[in-house]
PDB file of C-alpha atoms in Angstrom:
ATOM      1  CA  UNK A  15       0.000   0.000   0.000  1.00  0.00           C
ATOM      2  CA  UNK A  16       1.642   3.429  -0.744  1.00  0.00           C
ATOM      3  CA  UNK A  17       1.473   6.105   2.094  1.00  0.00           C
ATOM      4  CA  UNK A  18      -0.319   8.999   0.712  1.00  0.00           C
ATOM      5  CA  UNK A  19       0.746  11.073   4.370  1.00  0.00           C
ATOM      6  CA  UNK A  20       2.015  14.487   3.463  1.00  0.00           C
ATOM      7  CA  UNK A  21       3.594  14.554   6.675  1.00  0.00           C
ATOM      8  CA  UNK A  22       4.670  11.241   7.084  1.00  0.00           C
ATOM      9  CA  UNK A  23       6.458  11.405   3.464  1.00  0.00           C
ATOM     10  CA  UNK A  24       8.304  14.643   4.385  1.00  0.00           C
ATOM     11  CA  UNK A  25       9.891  13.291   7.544  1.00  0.00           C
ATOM     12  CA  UNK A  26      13.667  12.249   7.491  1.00  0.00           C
ATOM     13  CA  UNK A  27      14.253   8.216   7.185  1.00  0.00           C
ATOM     14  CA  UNK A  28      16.492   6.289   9.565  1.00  0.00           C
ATOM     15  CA  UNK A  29      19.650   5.550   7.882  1.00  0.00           C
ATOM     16  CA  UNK A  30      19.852   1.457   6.658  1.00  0.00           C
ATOM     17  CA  UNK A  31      22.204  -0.140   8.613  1.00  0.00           C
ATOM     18  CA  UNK A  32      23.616  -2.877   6.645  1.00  0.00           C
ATOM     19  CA  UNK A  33      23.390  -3.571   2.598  1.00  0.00           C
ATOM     20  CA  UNK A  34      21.415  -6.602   3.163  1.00  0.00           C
ATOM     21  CA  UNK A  35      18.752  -5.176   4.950  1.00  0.00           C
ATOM     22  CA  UNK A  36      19.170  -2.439   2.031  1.00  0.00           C
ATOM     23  CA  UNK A  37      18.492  -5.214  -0.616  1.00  0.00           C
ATOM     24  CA  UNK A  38      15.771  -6.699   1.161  1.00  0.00           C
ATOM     25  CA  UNK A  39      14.063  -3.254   0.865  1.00  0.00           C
ATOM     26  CA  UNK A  40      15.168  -2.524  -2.361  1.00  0.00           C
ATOM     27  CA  UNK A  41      13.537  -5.924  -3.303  1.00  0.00           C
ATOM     28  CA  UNK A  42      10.163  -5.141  -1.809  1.00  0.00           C
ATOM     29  CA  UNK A  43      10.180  -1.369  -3.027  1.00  0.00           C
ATOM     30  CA  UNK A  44      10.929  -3.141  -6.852  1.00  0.00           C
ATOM     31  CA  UNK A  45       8.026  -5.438  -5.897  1.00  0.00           C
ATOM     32  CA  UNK A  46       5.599  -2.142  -5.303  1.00  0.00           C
ATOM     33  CA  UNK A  47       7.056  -0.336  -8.168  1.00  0.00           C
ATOM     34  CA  UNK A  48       6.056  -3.660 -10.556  1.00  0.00           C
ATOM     35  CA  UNK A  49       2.214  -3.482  -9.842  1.00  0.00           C
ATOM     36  CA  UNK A  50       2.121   0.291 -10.863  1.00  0.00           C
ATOM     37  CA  UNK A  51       1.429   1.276 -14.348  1.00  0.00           C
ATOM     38  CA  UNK A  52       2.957   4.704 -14.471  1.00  0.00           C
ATOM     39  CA  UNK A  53       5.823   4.459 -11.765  1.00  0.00           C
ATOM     40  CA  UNK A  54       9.322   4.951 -12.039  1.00  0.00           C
ATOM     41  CA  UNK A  55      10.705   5.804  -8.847  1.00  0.00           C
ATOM     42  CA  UNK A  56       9.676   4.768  -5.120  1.00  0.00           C
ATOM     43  CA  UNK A  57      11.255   5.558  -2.218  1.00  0.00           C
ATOM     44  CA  UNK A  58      10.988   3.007   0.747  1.00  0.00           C
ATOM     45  CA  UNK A  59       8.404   5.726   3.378  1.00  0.00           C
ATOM     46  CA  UNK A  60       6.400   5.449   0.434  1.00  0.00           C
ATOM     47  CA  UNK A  61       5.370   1.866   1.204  1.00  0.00           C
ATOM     48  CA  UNK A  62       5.534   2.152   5.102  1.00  0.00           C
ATOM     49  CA  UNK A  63       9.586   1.487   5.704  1.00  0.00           C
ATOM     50  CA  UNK A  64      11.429   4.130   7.519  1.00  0.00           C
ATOM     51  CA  UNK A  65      14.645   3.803   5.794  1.00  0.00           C
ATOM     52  CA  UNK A  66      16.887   5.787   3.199  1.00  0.00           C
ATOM     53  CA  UNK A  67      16.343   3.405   0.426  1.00  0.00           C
ATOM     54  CA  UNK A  68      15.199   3.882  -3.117  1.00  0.00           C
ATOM     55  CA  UNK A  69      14.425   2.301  -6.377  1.00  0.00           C
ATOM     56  CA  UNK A  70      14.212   3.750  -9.960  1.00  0.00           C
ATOM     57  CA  UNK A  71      13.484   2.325 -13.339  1.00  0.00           C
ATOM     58  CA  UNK A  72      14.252   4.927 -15.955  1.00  0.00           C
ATOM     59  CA  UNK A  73      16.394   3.019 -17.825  1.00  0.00           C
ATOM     60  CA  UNK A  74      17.236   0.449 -16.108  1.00  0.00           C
ATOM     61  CA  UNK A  75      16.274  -0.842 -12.412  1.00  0.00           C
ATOM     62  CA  UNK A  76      18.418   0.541 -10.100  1.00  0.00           C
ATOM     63  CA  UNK A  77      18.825   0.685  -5.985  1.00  0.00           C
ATOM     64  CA  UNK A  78      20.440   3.234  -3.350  1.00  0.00           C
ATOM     65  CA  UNK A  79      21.177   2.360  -0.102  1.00  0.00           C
ATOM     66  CA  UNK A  80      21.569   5.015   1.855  1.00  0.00           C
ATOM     67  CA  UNK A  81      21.420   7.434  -1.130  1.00  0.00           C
ATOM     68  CA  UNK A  82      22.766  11.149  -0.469  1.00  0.00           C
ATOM     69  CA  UNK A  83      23.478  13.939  -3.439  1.00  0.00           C
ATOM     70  CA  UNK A  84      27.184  14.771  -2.948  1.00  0.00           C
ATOM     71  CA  UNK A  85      27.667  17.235  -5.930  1.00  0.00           C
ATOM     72  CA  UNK A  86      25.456  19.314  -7.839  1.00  0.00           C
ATOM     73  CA  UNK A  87      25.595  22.043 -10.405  1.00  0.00           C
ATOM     74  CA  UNK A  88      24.484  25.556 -10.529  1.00  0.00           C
ATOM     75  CA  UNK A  89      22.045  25.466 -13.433  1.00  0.00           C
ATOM     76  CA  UNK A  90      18.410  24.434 -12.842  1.00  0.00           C
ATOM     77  CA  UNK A  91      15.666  22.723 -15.096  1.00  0.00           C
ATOM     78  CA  UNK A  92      11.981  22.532 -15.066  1.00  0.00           C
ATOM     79  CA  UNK A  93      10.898  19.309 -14.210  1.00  0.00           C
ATOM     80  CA  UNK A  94       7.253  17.922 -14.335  1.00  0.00           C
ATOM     81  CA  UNK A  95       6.749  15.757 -11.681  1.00  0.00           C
ATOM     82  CA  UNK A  96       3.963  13.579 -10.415  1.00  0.00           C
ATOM     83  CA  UNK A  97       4.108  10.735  -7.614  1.00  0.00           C
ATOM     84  CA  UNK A  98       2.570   7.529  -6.430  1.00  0.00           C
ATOM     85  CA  UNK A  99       1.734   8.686  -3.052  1.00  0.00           C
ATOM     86  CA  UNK A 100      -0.540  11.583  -4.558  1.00  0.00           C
ATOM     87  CA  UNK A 101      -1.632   9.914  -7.851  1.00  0.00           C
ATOM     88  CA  UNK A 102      -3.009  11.996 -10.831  1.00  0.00           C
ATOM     89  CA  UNK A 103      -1.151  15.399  -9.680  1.00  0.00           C
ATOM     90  CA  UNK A 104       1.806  16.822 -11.289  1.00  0.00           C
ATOM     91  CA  UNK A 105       4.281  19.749 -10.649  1.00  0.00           C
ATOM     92  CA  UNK A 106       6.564  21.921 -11.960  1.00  0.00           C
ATOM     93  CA  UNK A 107      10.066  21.455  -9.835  1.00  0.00           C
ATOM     94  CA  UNK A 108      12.777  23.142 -10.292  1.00  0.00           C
ATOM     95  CA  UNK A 109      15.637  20.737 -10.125  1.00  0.00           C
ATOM     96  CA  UNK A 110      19.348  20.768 -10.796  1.00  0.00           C
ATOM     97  CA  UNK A 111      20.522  19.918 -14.522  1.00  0.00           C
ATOM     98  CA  UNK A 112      23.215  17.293 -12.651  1.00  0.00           C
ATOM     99  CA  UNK A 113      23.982  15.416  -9.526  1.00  0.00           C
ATOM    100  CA  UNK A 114      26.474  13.054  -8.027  1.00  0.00           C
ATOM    101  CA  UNK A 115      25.383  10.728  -5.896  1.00  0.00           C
ATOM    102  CA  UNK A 116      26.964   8.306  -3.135  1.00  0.00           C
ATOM    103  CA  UNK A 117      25.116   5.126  -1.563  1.00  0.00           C
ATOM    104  CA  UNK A 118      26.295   2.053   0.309  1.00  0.00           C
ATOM    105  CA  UNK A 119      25.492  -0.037  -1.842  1.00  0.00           C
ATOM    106  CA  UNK A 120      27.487   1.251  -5.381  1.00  0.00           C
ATOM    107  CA  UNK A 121      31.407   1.770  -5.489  1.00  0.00           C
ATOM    108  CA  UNK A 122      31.882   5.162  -6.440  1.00  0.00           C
ATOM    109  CA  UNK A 123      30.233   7.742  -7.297  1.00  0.00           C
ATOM    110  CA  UNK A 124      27.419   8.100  -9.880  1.00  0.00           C
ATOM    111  CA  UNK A 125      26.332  10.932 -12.164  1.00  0.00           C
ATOM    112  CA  UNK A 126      22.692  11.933 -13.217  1.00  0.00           C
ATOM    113  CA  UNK A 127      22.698  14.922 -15.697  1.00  0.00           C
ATOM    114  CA  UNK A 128      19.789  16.708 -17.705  1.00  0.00           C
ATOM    115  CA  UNK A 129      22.345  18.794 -19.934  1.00  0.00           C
ATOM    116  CA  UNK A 130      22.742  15.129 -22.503  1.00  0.00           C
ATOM    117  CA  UNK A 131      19.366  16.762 -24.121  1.00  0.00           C
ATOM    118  CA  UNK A 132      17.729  13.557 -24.265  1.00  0.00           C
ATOM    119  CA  UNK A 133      14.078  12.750 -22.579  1.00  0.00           C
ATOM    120  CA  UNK A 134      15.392   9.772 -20.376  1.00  0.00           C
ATOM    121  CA  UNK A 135      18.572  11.438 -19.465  1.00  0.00           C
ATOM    122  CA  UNK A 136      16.534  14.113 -17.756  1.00  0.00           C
ATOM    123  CA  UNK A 137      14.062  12.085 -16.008  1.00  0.00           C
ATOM    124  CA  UNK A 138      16.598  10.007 -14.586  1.00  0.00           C
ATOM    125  CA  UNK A 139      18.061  13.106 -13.367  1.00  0.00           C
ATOM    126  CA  UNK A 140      14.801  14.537 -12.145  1.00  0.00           C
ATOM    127  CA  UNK A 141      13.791  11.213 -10.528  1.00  0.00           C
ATOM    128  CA  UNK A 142      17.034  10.717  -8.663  1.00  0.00           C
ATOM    129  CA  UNK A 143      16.623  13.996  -6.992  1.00  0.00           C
ATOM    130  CA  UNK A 144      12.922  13.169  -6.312  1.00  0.00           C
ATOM    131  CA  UNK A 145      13.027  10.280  -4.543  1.00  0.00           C
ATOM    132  CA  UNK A 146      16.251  11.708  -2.248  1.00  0.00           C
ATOM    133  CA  UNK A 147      14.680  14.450  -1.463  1.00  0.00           C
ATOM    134  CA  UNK A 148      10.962  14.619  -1.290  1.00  0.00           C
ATOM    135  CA  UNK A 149      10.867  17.625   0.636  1.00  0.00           C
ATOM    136  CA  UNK A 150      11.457  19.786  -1.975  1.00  0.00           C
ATOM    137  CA  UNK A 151       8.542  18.369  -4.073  1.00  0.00           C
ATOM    138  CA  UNK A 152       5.023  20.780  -3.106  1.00  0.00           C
ATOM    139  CA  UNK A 153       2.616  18.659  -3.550  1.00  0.00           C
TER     140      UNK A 153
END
């Protein structure tokens, strides 16, 4: 069931203590994501789970443990946004036009840009940021 709690969704998760119990989230959260139609993105509060864990399937299904945006860049892009937790609403957030991004679960660091000029690019990018940081999307 997805939480549709305004206030629920904007409060901070509890940091995942352990990959494993990561995956195991991730897992369920890719689960969730399956049955929607329209989803690419889901963040683990959105299902009930109080823990910093996130899945997205822009291009290909990916997971972040533990996910935090460790660069960014000066320019900003419109994005139009909706989400599962308030279904058939969208936005217009302004979000950066690239990120870098550490989690506990990749080795590295990983780069989401908007500035490529292709479609999926962008919503990657705009997704990313989404699910890190719902806060920032008004619903």
């Amino acid at each position: 069931m997805i939480v549709k709690d305004i206030k629920e969704l904007n409060q901070p998760c509890q940091w995942v203590g352990t990959v494993e119990e990561g995956e195991e989230i991730a897992t369920r959260l890719f689960n969730e994501l399956n049955k929607t139609k329209t989803g690419i993105g889901l963040a683990a509060n959105q299902i009930g789970i109080d823990k910093r864990v996130l899945v997205m399937n822009v291009k290909e299904p990916q997971y972040f443990i533990n996910p935090r945006i460790t660069d960014k860049s000066e320019e900003m892009f419109l994005s139009n946004e909706g989400c599962l937790s308030f279904p058939n609403k969208q936005v217009r957030v302004q979000r950066y036009k690239s990120v870098t991004v550490e989690a506990d679960n990749i080795e590295g660091k990983v780069m989401f840009t908007a500035e490529t000029g292709k479609d999926l690019d962008a919503l990657e990018c705009a997704c990313i940021q989404h699910e890190i940081d719902p806060v920032s999307y008004t619903h």
